[in-house]
Amino acid sequence: MKQANTDFQAARRKNAILGAMSSTAVRLAAALLSFWLRAGLDPAGFTSKLLLILIVLDLGSIPLIWVSLKMRLKEIQGGEEDAAAQY
């Protein structure tokens, strides 16, 4: 029983880390695509400024992803899901 529990926790940790990594990769790809699109625009134009705001929001959300991952890993280590599954 204990071994199965640690296997489930290891799988949850792995999935949480992969989710954070893939989400970060998507955010970085979106920011790079926005930079590329912005390069062909007039820097003083509305669309260029809007893309810059979107880039900042995309990149600004990345640290929040990793903070959430840290909290998720603590939940997994604490066994909160395992305790809740008993009810």
PDB file of C-alpha atoms in Angstrom:
ATOM      1  CA  MET A   1       0.000   0.000   0.000  1.00  0.00           C
ATOM      2  CA  LYS A   2       2.784   2.401   0.892  1.00  0.00           C
ATOM      3  CA  GLN A   3       4.645   1.622  -2.347  1.00  0.00           C
ATOM      4  CA  ALA A   4       1.538   2.258  -4.461  1.00  0.00           C
ATOM      5  CA  ASN A   5       0.994   5.557  -2.687  1.00  0.00           C
ATOM      6  CA  THR A   6       4.535   6.742  -3.426  1.00  0.00           C
ATOM      7  CA  ASP A   7       4.152   5.616  -7.053  1.00  0.00           C
ATOM      8  CA  PHE A   8       1.003   7.728  -7.386  1.00  0.00           C
ATOM      9  CA  GLN A   9       2.776  10.669  -5.766  1.00  0.00           C
ATOM     10  CA  ALA A  10       5.737  10.295  -8.128  1.00  0.00           C
ATOM     11  CA  ALA A  11       3.389  10.234 -11.120  1.00  0.00           C
ATOM     12  CA  ARG A  12       1.558  13.320  -9.832  1.00  0.00           C
ATOM     13  CA  ARG A  13       4.850  15.154  -9.300  1.00  0.00           C
ATOM     14  CA  LYS A  14       6.021  14.226 -12.788  1.00  0.00           C
ATOM     15  CA  ASN A  15       2.745  15.367 -14.356  1.00  0.00           C
ATOM     16  CA  ALA A  16       2.793  18.649 -12.425  1.00  0.00           C
ATOM     17  CA  ILE A  17       6.360  19.385 -13.527  1.00  0.00           C
ATOM     18  CA  LEU A  18       5.617  18.482 -17.149  1.00  0.00           C
ATOM     19  CA  GLY A  19       2.537  20.692 -17.055  1.00  0.00           C
ATOM     20  CA  ALA A  20       4.522  23.657 -15.753  1.00  0.00           C
ATOM     21  CA  MET A  21       7.261  23.110 -18.311  1.00  0.00           C
ATOM     22  CA  SER A  22       4.845  22.836 -21.232  1.00  0.00           C
ATOM     23  CA  SER A  23       2.880  25.869 -20.087  1.00  0.00           C
ATOM     24  CA  THR A  24       6.106  27.852 -19.813  1.00  0.00           C
ATOM     25  CA  ALA A  25       7.166  26.724 -23.287  1.00  0.00           C
ATOM     26  CA  VAL A  26       3.821  27.798 -24.762  1.00  0.00           C
ATOM     27  CA  ARG A  27       4.061  31.207 -23.075  1.00  0.00           C
ATOM     28  CA  LEU A  28       7.625  31.702 -24.350  1.00  0.00           C
ATOM     29  CA  ALA A  29       6.624  30.635 -27.862  1.00  0.00           C
ATOM     30  CA  ALA A  30       3.694  33.063 -27.819  1.00  0.00           C
ATOM     31  CA  ALA A  31       5.979  35.873 -26.659  1.00  0.00           C
ATOM     32  CA  LEU A  32       8.538  35.080 -29.378  1.00  0.00           C
ATOM     33  CA  LEU A  33       5.814  34.985 -32.016  1.00  0.00           C
ATOM     34  CA  SER A  34       4.496  38.316 -30.765  1.00  0.00           C
ATOM     35  CA  PHE A  35       8.001  39.823 -30.903  1.00  0.00           C
ATOM     36  CA  TRP A  36       8.358  38.559 -34.464  1.00  0.00           C
ATOM     37  CA  LEU A  37       4.987  40.009 -35.465  1.00  0.00           C
ATOM     38  CA  ARG A  38       5.778  43.273 -33.717  1.00  0.00           C
ATOM     39  CA  ALA A  39       9.070  43.672 -35.616  1.00  0.00           C
ATOM     40  CA  GLY A  40       7.222  44.359 -38.861  1.00  0.00           C
ATOM     41  CA  LEU A  41       4.929  47.000 -37.391  1.00  0.00           C
ATOM     42  CA  ASP A  42       5.309  50.719 -36.809  1.00  0.00           C
ATOM     43  CA  PRO A  43       6.710  51.017 -33.238  1.00  0.00           C
ATOM     44  CA  ALA A  44       4.425  53.962 -32.470  1.00  0.00           C
ATOM     45  CA  GLY A  45       1.269  52.245 -33.718  1.00  0.00           C
ATOM     46  CA  PHE A  46      -1.588  50.919 -31.599  1.00  0.00           C
ATOM     47  CA  THR A  47      -1.110  47.297 -32.688  1.00  0.00           C
ATOM     48  CA  SER A  48       2.553  47.378 -31.792  1.00  0.00           C
ATOM     49  CA  LYS A  49       1.781  48.697 -28.325  1.00  0.00           C
ATOM     50  CA  LEU A  50      -0.969  46.121 -27.863  1.00  0.00           C
ATOM     51  CA  LEU A  51       1.429  43.316 -28.804  1.00  0.00           C
ATOM     52  CA  LEU A  52       3.979  44.680 -26.346  1.00  0.00           C
ATOM     53  CA  ILE A  53       1.386  44.574 -23.560  1.00  0.00           C
ATOM     54  CA  LEU A  54       0.523  40.976 -24.496  1.00  0.00           C
ATOM     55  CA  ILE A  55       4.210  40.040 -24.469  1.00  0.00           C
ATOM     56  CA  VAL A  56       4.658  41.514 -20.999  1.00  0.00           C
ATOM     57  CA  LEU A  57       1.575  39.679 -19.723  1.00  0.00           C
ATOM     58  CA  ASP A  58       2.752  36.396 -21.238  1.00  0.00           C
ATOM     59  CA  LEU A  59       6.218  36.682 -19.739  1.00  0.00           C
ATOM     60  CA  GLY A  60       4.848  38.001 -16.443  1.00  0.00           C
ATOM     61  CA  SER A  61       2.708  34.919 -15.974  1.00  0.00           C
ATOM     62  CA  ILE A  62       5.666  32.516 -16.117  1.00  0.00           C
ATOM     63  CA  PRO A  63       6.846  33.095 -12.521  1.00  0.00           C
ATOM     64  CA  LEU A  64       3.273  32.503 -11.342  1.00  0.00           C
ATOM     65  CA  ILE A  65       3.291  29.124 -13.069  1.00  0.00           C
ATOM     66  CA  TRP A  66       6.359  28.079 -11.086  1.00  0.00           C
ATOM     67  CA  VAL A  67       4.939  29.416  -7.818  1.00  0.00           C
ATOM     68  CA  SER A  68       1.835  27.340  -8.479  1.00  0.00           C
ATOM     69  CA  LEU A  69       4.019  24.325  -9.214  1.00  0.00           C
ATOM     70  CA  LYS A  70       5.826  24.759  -5.919  1.00  0.00           C
ATOM     71  CA  MET A  71       2.486  24.859  -4.073  1.00  0.00           C
ATOM     72  CA  ARG A  72       1.244  21.819  -6.005  1.00  0.00           C
ATOM     73  CA  LEU A  73       4.352  19.826  -5.147  1.00  0.00           C
ATOM     74  CA  LYS A  74       3.838  20.649  -1.466  1.00  0.00           C
ATOM     75  CA  GLU A  75       0.239  19.415  -1.729  1.00  0.00           C
ATOM     76  CA  ILE A  76       1.376  16.196  -3.338  1.00  0.00           C
ATOM     77  CA  GLN A  77       4.112  15.649  -0.758  1.00  0.00           C
ATOM     78  CA  GLY A  78       1.685  16.344   2.078  1.00  0.00           C
ATOM     79  CA  GLY A  79      -0.688  13.674   0.809  1.00  0.00           C
ATOM     80  CA  GLU A  80      -3.730  15.959   0.744  1.00  0.00           C
ATOM     81  CA  GLU A  81      -5.201  14.199  -2.294  1.00  0.00           C
ATOM     82  CA  ASP A  82      -4.639  10.785  -0.731  1.00  0.00           C
ATOM     83  CA  ALA A  83      -6.397  11.865   2.454  1.00  0.00           C
ATOM     84  CA  ALA A  84      -9.313  13.342   0.496  1.00  0.00           C
ATOM     85  CA  ALA A  85      -9.634  10.162  -1.595  1.00  0.00           C
ATOM     86  CA  GLN A  86     -10.452   8.179   1.538  1.00  0.00           C
ATOM     87  CA  TYR A  87     -13.769  10.003   1.935  1.00  0.00           C
TER      88      TYR A  87
END
